[in-house]
Short mmCIF file of C-alpha atoms in Angstrom, two decimals:
data_model
loop_
_atom_site.label_atom_id
_atom_site.label_comp_id
_atom_site.label_asym_id
_atom_site.label_seq_id
_atom_site.Cartn_x
_atom_site.Cartn_y
_atom_site.Cartn_z
CA MET A 2 -33.27 43.93 19.73
CA LYS A 3 -32.65 47.65 19.66
CA LEU A 4 -29.24 48.70 20.86
CA THR A 5 -29.20 51.22 23.74
CA ILE A 6 -25.55 52.22 23.40
CA GLY A 7 -26.56 55.87 23.03
CA GLU A 8 -28.42 55.81 26.35
CA LYS A 9 -25.44 54.05 27.92
CA ILE A 10 -23.02 56.68 26.63
CA LYS A 11 -25.23 59.44 28.02
CA ALA A 12 -25.52 57.73 31.42
CA LEU A 13 -21.76 57.18 31.66
CA ARG A 14 -21.04 60.75 30.61
CA LYS A 15 -23.39 62.12 33.27
CA ARG A 16 -21.97 59.71 35.83
CA ASP A 17 -18.51 61.17 35.27
CA GLY A 18 -19.72 64.78 35.06
CA ARG A 19 -18.53 65.27 31.49
CA LYS A 20 -19.97 67.24 28.60
CA GLN A 21 -20.73 66.01 25.09
CA GLU A 22 -17.96 68.29 23.93
CA ASP A 23 -15.43 66.52 26.20
CA LEU A 24 -16.22 63.14 24.65
CA ALA A 25 -16.23 64.60 21.13
CA ILE A 26 -12.76 66.10 21.58
CA ALA A 27 -11.39 62.87 23.08
CA LEU A 28 -12.69 60.83 20.14
CA GLY A 29 -12.00 63.34 17.40
CA VAL A 30 -15.64 63.64 16.31
CA SER A 31 -18.17 66.49 16.27
CA ASN A 32 -20.48 67.48 19.12
CA GLN A 33 -23.38 66.77 16.78
CA ALA A 34 -22.21 63.16 16.31
CA VAL A 35 -22.20 62.56 20.07
CA SER A 36 -25.64 64.19 20.35
CA ARG A 37 -27.03 61.88 17.65
CA TRP A 38 -25.61 58.81 19.42
CA GLU A 39 -27.23 59.77 22.71
CA LYS A 40 -30.59 60.26 21.00
CA ASP A 41 -30.19 56.88 19.26
CA GLY A 42 -30.31 58.70 15.94
CA SER A 43 -27.15 56.91 14.84
CA TYR A 44 -24.45 54.62 16.23
CA PRO A 45 -20.72 55.18 16.65
CA ASP A 46 -18.47 53.57 14.05
CA MET A 47 -17.27 50.17 15.25
CA GLU A 48 -13.63 51.30 15.32
CA LEU A 49 -14.62 53.92 17.95
CA ILE A 50 -16.17 51.41 20.35
CA PRO A 51 -12.92 50.41 22.15
CA ALA A 52 -11.98 54.09 22.54
CA ILE A 53 -15.39 54.94 24.01
CA ALA A 54 -15.18 52.02 26.45
CA ASN A 55 -11.66 53.08 27.45
CA TYR A 56 -12.76 56.71 27.90
CA PHE A 57 -15.37 55.67 30.46
CA ASN A 58 -13.23 52.92 32.02
CA VAL A 59 -15.77 50.20 31.24
CA SER A 60 -15.67 47.00 29.21
CA ILE A 61 -17.14 46.80 25.70
CA ASP A 62 -19.72 44.34 27.03
CA GLU A 63 -20.83 46.85 29.62
CA LEU A 64 -21.02 49.57 27.01
CA PHE A 65 -23.53 47.43 25.14
CA GLY A 66 -25.44 46.60 28.32
CA TYR A 67 -24.18 43.04 28.72
CA SER A 68 -23.12 43.54 32.31
CA LYS A 69 -24.88 40.85 34.36
CA ASP A 70 -21.74 38.74 34.79
CA ARG A 71 -19.74 41.84 35.58
CA GLU A 72 -22.28 43.03 38.15
CA GLU A 73 -22.31 39.60 39.78
CA LYS A 74 -18.52 39.64 39.98
CA LEU A 75 -18.61 43.08 41.62
CA ARG A 76 -21.21 41.91 44.16
CA THR A 77 -19.06 38.88 45.00
CA ILE A 78 -15.94 41.00 45.50
CA LEU A 79 -17.76 43.49 47.73
CA ALA A 80 -19.40 40.72 49.77
CA LYS A 81 -16.05 38.99 50.33
CA SER A 82 -14.30 42.22 51.27
CA ASP A 83 -17.17 43.31 53.55
CA LYS A 84 -16.92 39.98 55.38
CA ALA A 85 -13.14 40.22 55.74
CA ILE A 86 -13.36 43.79 57.07
CA VAL A 87 -16.23 43.09 59.51
CA GLU A 88 -14.53 39.95 60.80
CA SER A 89 -11.00 41.41 60.83
CA GLY A 90 -9.91 38.66 58.46
CA ASP A 91 -6.86 38.38 56.19
CA MET A 92 -6.38 42.01 55.19
CA ALA A 93 -3.39 41.30 52.95
CA GLU A 94 -5.46 38.96 50.77
CA CYS A 95 -8.37 41.38 50.85
CA VAL A 96 -6.14 44.26 49.74
CA GLU A 97 -4.81 42.31 46.76
CA MET A 98 -8.34 41.40 45.67
CA LEU A 99 -9.50 45.02 45.93
CA ARG A 100 -6.47 46.43 44.15
CA ALA A 101 -7.37 44.25 41.18
CA ALA A 102 -11.03 45.30 41.52
CA VAL A 103 -10.08 48.99 41.33
CA GLU A 104 -8.47 48.34 37.97
CA GLU A 105 -11.55 46.52 36.70
CA PHE A 106 -14.19 48.76 38.31
CA PRO A 107 -12.57 52.23 38.40
CA SER A 108 -15.86 54.09 38.86
CA GLU A 109 -17.26 52.05 41.77
CA PRO A 110 -16.95 54.05 45.02
CA LYS A 111 -17.57 51.05 47.27
CA VAL A 112 -14.49 49.32 45.84
CA TYR A 113 -12.32 52.32 46.75
CA MET A 114 -13.94 52.56 50.19
CA ASN A 115 -13.31 48.92 51.01
CA LEU A 116 -9.77 49.12 49.67
CA GLY A 117 -9.19 52.11 51.94
CA PHE A 118 -10.62 50.29 54.98
CA ALA A 119 -8.54 47.16 54.31
CA LEU A 120 -5.34 49.19 53.85
CA ASP A 121 -6.19 51.26 56.93
CA PHE A 122 -6.50 48.12 59.08
CA LEU A 123 -3.42 46.53 57.54
CA GLY A 124 -1.41 49.67 58.29
CA TRP A 125 -2.38 49.50 61.95
CA LYS A 126 -1.43 45.83 62.11
CA GLU A 127 1.89 46.06 60.28
CA TYR A 128 3.17 49.43 61.51
CA GLY A 129 0.98 50.59 64.38
CA THR A 130 1.43 54.19 65.48
CA ARG A 131 3.97 55.99 67.63
CA ILE A 132 3.86 59.02 69.89
CA TYR A 133 6.59 60.83 71.80
CA THR A 134 7.00 63.47 74.50
CA LYS A 135 9.08 66.65 74.62
CA ASP A 136 11.01 67.96 77.60
CA GLY A 137 9.05 70.74 79.27
CA SER A 138 5.82 69.93 77.43
CA ASP A 139 2.69 68.46 79.01
CA TYR A 140 1.55 66.84 75.76
CA ALA A 141 2.16 63.66 73.82
CA PHE A 142 2.84 64.21 70.11
CA GLU A 143 2.29 62.01 67.07
CA ASP A 144 5.55 60.62 65.67
CA THR A 145 4.64 61.90 62.22
CA GLU A 146 8.06 61.05 60.77
CA TYR A 147 7.44 57.38 61.56
CA ASN A 148 3.69 57.35 60.87
CA SER A 149 4.07 59.06 57.50
CA GLN A 150 6.19 56.13 56.27
CA ASN A 151 3.24 53.75 56.65
CA VAL A 152 2.81 52.74 53.01
CA TYR A 153 -0.58 51.18 53.69
CA TRP A 154 -1.93 54.41 55.16
CA GLN A 155 -0.53 56.37 52.24
CA GLU A 156 -2.42 54.14 49.83
CA ALA A 157 -5.53 54.14 52.05
CA LEU A 158 -5.68 57.93 51.89
CA ARG A 159 -5.45 57.85 48.09
CA ALA A 160 -8.34 55.36 48.00
CA TYR A 161 -10.42 57.47 50.42
CA GLU A 162 -9.71 60.64 48.44
CA LYS A 163 -10.82 58.96 45.22
CA ALA A 164 -14.02 57.62 46.83
CA LEU A 165 -14.95 61.14 47.97
CA THR A 166 -14.92 62.31 44.35
CA LEU A 167 -17.53 59.68 43.41
CA ASP A 168 -21.25 59.35 44.12
CA ILE A 169 -21.47 58.07 47.72
CA SER A 170 -24.08 58.36 50.46
CA SER A 171 -23.86 61.00 53.19
CA GLU A 172 -23.29 58.22 55.75
CA ASP A 173 -20.34 56.82 53.79
CA ARG A 174 -18.98 60.33 53.32
CA ASP A 175 -19.06 60.88 57.09
CA VAL A 176 -17.18 57.64 57.76
CA LEU A 177 -14.53 58.40 55.14
CA THR A 178 -14.09 61.95 56.40
CA GLN A 179 -13.48 60.74 59.94
CA ARG A 180 -10.90 58.17 58.84
CA MET A 181 -9.15 60.67 56.59
CA VAL A 182 -8.90 63.37 59.27
CA LEU A 183 -7.42 60.82 61.70
CA LEU A 184 -4.84 59.49 59.22
CA TYR A 185 -3.92 62.94 57.93
CA ALA A 186 -3.17 64.06 61.49
CA LYS A 187 -1.23 60.93 62.44
CA MET A 188 0.94 61.31 59.35
CA GLY A 189 1.58 65.00 59.93
CA TYR A 190 -0.72 66.45 57.27
CA PHE A 191 -2.32 68.79 59.79
CA ASP A 192 -3.31 71.43 57.23
CA LYS A 193 -5.21 68.83 55.20
CA ALA A 194 -6.82 67.40 58.33
CA THR A 195 -7.92 70.82 59.54
CA ALA A 196 -9.22 71.92 56.13
CA LEU A 197 -11.29 68.76 55.73
CA ALA A 198 -12.64 68.97 59.27
CA ALA A 199 -13.56 72.65 58.86
CA LYS A 200 -15.83 71.81 55.90
CA GLN A 201 -18.12 69.63 58.02
CA ASN A 202 -21.29 70.61 59.87
CA SER A 203 -21.19 71.74 63.49
CA LEU A 204 -22.36 69.39 66.23
CA LEU A 205 -25.62 71.31 66.61
CA MET A 206 -26.33 70.98 62.89
CA SER A 207 -25.79 67.24 62.82
CA ARG A 208 -28.24 64.77 61.34
CA GLU A 209 -28.77 63.19 64.77
CA PHE A 210 -29.79 66.44 66.45
CA LEU A 211 -31.99 67.61 63.61
CA LEU A 212 -33.89 64.33 63.18
CA ALA A 213 -34.77 64.37 66.87
CA LEU A 214 -36.07 67.93 66.51
CA ALA A 215 -37.98 67.12 63.32
CA ASN A 216 -40.29 64.44 64.76
CA GLU A 217 -42.60 63.58 67.63
CA GLY A 218 -43.88 60.58 69.56
CA GLU A 219 -42.18 57.22 69.05
CA THR A 220 -40.24 58.46 66.04
CA LYS A 221 -38.82 61.33 68.09
CA ASP A 222 -37.99 58.87 70.88
CA LYS A 223 -36.07 56.68 68.43
CA TYR A 224 -34.03 59.56 67.00
CA GLN A 225 -33.32 60.95 70.47
CA GLY A 226 -32.03 57.54 71.52
CA GLU A 227 -29.77 57.36 68.47
CA ALA A 228 -28.49 60.88 69.22
CA ILE A 229 -27.70 59.92 72.84
CA ILE A 230 -25.73 56.87 71.72
CA ASP A 231 -23.80 58.77 69.05
CA LEU A 232 -23.01 61.61 71.43
CA LEU A 233 -21.77 59.21 74.10
CA ASN A 234 -19.48 57.51 71.60
CA ALA A 235 -18.18 60.83 70.28
CA LEU A 236 -17.57 62.03 73.85
CA LYS A 237 -15.69 58.80 74.61
CA THR A 238 -13.41 59.30 71.59
CA VAL A 239 -12.62 62.92 72.48
CA VAL A 240 -12.08 62.18 76.18
CA LEU A 241 -9.77 59.22 75.51
CA HIS A 242 -7.69 61.29 73.09
CA SER A 243 -7.59 64.23 75.51
CA VAL A 244 -6.58 62.12 78.49
CA GLY A 245 -4.08 60.08 76.50
CA THR A 246 -2.22 63.09 75.10
CA LYS A 247 -1.96 65.18 78.29
CA ILE A 248 0.76 63.73 80.50
CA SER A 249 -0.18 65.58 83.69
CA PHE A 250 -3.69 64.16 83.41
CA PHE A 251 -3.29 60.44 82.65
CA THR A 252 -0.54 60.09 85.25
CA LYS A 253 -2.83 61.32 88.04
CA ARG A 254 -6.02 60.22 89.73
CA GLU A 255 -8.11 62.86 87.88
CA GLY A 256 -7.50 61.28 84.48
CA ILE A 257 -8.25 57.75 85.61
CA SER A 258 -11.36 58.89 87.48
CA LEU A 259 -12.68 60.70 84.41
CA LEU A 260 -12.49 57.51 82.35
CA ILE A 261 -14.32 55.55 85.04
CA GLU A 262 -17.01 58.20 85.45
CA LEU A 263 -17.61 58.22 81.70
CA ALA A 264 -17.95 54.42 81.80
CA HIS A 265 -20.48 54.90 84.61
CA LEU A 266 -22.40 57.40 82.46
CA TYR A 267 -22.68 54.77 79.73
CA GLU A 268 -23.88 52.26 82.31
CA ALA A 269 -26.44 54.74 83.63
CA VAL A 270 -27.88 55.26 80.14
CA PHE A 271 -27.93 51.50 79.51
CA SER A 272 -29.34 50.90 82.97
CA ASP A 273 -30.33 47.29 82.30
CA GLY A 274 -26.82 46.28 81.21
CA ARG A 275 -27.80 45.75 77.56
CA CYS A 276 -25.32 48.12 75.94
CA GLY A 277 -25.28 46.75 72.38
CA ARG A 278 -22.44 48.13 70.29
CA CYS A 279 -21.50 50.38 73.20
CA HIS A 280 -20.13 47.41 75.14
CA VAL A 281 -16.92 47.82 73.14
CA HIS A 282 -16.67 51.54 73.98
CA ILE A 283 -17.14 50.86 77.69
CA CYS A 284 -14.57 48.07 77.43
CA GLU A 285 -12.09 50.56 75.97
CA LEU A 286 -12.65 53.01 78.84
CA TYR A 287 -12.10 50.37 81.52
CA LEU A 288 -9.00 48.90 79.86
CA ASN A 289 -7.40 52.33 79.48
CA ALA A 290 -8.21 53.01 83.13
CA ALA A 291 -6.57 49.67 84.02
CA LEU A 292 -3.47 50.64 82.03
CA TYR A 293 -3.08 54.04 83.72
CA GLU A 294 -3.94 52.65 87.16
CA ALA A 295 -1.28 49.96 86.88
CA ARG A 296 1.38 52.42 85.74
CA PHE A 297 0.59 55.56 87.72
CA GLY A 298 -2.07 54.73 90.30
CA GLU A 299 -2.54 52.22 93.05
CA GLY A 300 -1.02 49.33 91.16
CA ALA A 301 -1.98 45.95 89.77
CA GLU A 302 -4.73 44.98 92.20
CA LYS A 303 -6.83 48.09 91.63
CA ALA A 304 -6.08 47.94 87.89
CA PHE A 305 -7.28 44.32 87.87
CA GLU A 306 -10.74 45.46 88.99
CA TYR A 307 -10.98 47.72 85.96
CA PHE A 308 -9.60 45.00 83.69
CA LYS A 309 -12.34 42.60 84.82
CA LYS A 310 -15.00 45.15 83.86
CA GLY A 311 -13.41 45.65 80.47
CA PHE A 312 -13.18 41.90 79.92
CA GLU A 313 -16.89 41.45 80.73
CA HIS A 314 -17.94 44.19 78.32
CA LYS A 315 -15.78 42.68 75.56
CA LYS A 316 -17.48 39.31 76.03
CA SER A 317 -20.90 40.98 75.96
CA TYR A 318 -20.01 42.82 72.75
CA GLU A 319 -18.88 39.63 71.05
CA SER A 320 -22.04 37.80 72.12
CA ILE A 321 -24.34 40.09 70.11
CA ARG A 322 -22.70 39.53 66.69
CA ASN A 323 -24.85 37.80 64.07
CA GLN A 324 -27.87 37.56 66.37
CA GLY A 325 -30.38 39.28 64.11
CA ILE A 326 -31.89 42.65 64.99
CA TYR A 327 -30.72 44.03 68.33
CA GLN A 328 -33.19 46.08 70.35
CA TYR A 329 -32.03 48.24 73.24
CA THR A 330 -34.36 48.08 76.24
CA ALA A 331 -33.19 50.82 78.65
CA PRO A 332 -35.73 53.69 78.78
CA LEU A 333 -33.71 56.38 76.98
CA VAL A 334 -32.81 54.15 74.02
CA ALA A 335 -35.62 51.58 73.94
CA LYS A 336 -36.73 52.49 70.39
CA VAL A 337 -33.29 52.05 68.86
CA THR A 338 -32.43 48.91 66.88
CA PHE A 339 -29.59 47.79 64.61
CA PRO A 340 -28.65 44.68 62.56
CA THR A 341 -25.97 42.68 64.36
CA GLU A 342 -24.46 41.23 61.18
CA ASN A 343 -22.83 44.66 60.72
CA VAL A 344 -21.15 44.55 64.14
CA LEU A 345 -17.39 44.55 63.56
CA ALA A 346 -15.40 41.62 64.91
CA LEU A 347 -12.54 42.41 67.26
CA SER A 348 -9.09 41.27 66.20
CA LYS A 349 -8.07 37.79 67.32
CA HIS A 350 -4.92 39.52 68.57
CA PHE A 351 -6.96 41.90 70.76
CA TRP A 352 -5.44 40.65 74.01
CA LEU A 353 -2.05 39.06 73.35
CA GLU A 354 -0.64 41.48 70.79
CA GLY A 355 -2.81 44.38 71.93
CA TRP A 356 -3.45 45.05 75.57
CA MET A 357 -1.00 42.52 77.00
CA GLY A 358 1.70 44.33 75.08
CA VAL A 359 1.13 47.55 77.05
CA PHE A 360 -0.03 46.34 80.48
CA THR A 361 2.60 46.24 83.23
CA ASP A 362 4.20 42.92 84.15
CA ALA A 363 2.53 43.06 87.56
CA LEU A 364 -0.92 43.47 86.04
CA LYS A 365 -0.31 40.70 83.50
CA GLU A 366 0.79 38.38 86.30
CA ARG A 367 -2.37 39.22 88.25
CA ILE A 368 -4.56 38.49 85.22
CA GLN A 369 -2.70 35.28 84.43
CA SER A 370 -3.20 34.01 87.98
CA ASP A 371 -6.93 33.59 87.29
CA ALA A 372 -7.75 30.77 84.85
CA LYS A 373 -10.91 32.62 83.80
CA TYR A 374 -8.74 34.95 81.72
CA ALA A 375 -6.55 32.34 80.02
CA GLU A 376 -7.77 33.44 76.59
CA CYS A 377 -5.92 36.73 77.05
CA PHE A 378 -2.64 34.89 76.61
CA THR A 379 -3.43 32.84 73.50
CA ASN A 380 -3.98 33.78 69.85
#
């Protein structure tokens, strides 16, 4: 069997964006020698093989093309970590597995991405995030001194930054960019967050807008539906952040009303009640409205009405997971589908260690008085 080590060397070199000269210098050989290897005109001396494998961060077996077992191991690691991340499983165990995988597969972007996601989630669980207010200011500020000490977020950013230097899809790049901007800002790296954000396309030059413009008929209808959903979700994120960081707004009726009206806009778009992934976004709007209503509005009874809506949307969201292909049916989004196995699980601590930790005692007592919501007080 003819060895293809020369082709493998060439592929690895191009993968890493290196020149023949770079490899030649590292190995102490001539450029012509590397050129002959890549053309299969000759083979490297056996004593150079470990150095070549080390240079490209691969095993000797992989250098010679014997990588089936290695590829199977990588697939298993990624499948296990994907499952843990989607289902909000044991992130500590997942992190340890992926840290080891980074050492073994240093050129695999998906390993770095999943490590970043797992560390990101673990950082939220172990440290959370803090904000504070200043006398005379109308804004809430990130406690960057506290947040920047989150060792899991520090490591997550390093994993994200590494993944961005590798060959990843535009969709993955968008996801990583969003997570990085958020963590940079929470940890006080505002210059980095702003610089990264400024490199991205404007809203009007987004993939969602352009695909809708680029087609007609049913295809156009599908892309328009996807754009509507993505815009709603982006609007929800911006509005929640805006309301939650402006004290004079979330402590008054205007802020609470805005959250409810945005929830109503979602419900108008999904006019038949089948909101798909958006159930969780609507849930978030109602639960935040319940929180602000209980603290600054009419009190527990009115807040309970919003809580009930949020609870119903959470249950609807959870009911769609692992149900095959989901098809929206409301007119504006009826051509949009998605696979439900990719729907993220909500944390098992969603209620008890999440919302029940911030709701007022009066609201918690009102919720606890109805046996229908008993699950909110158990892990």
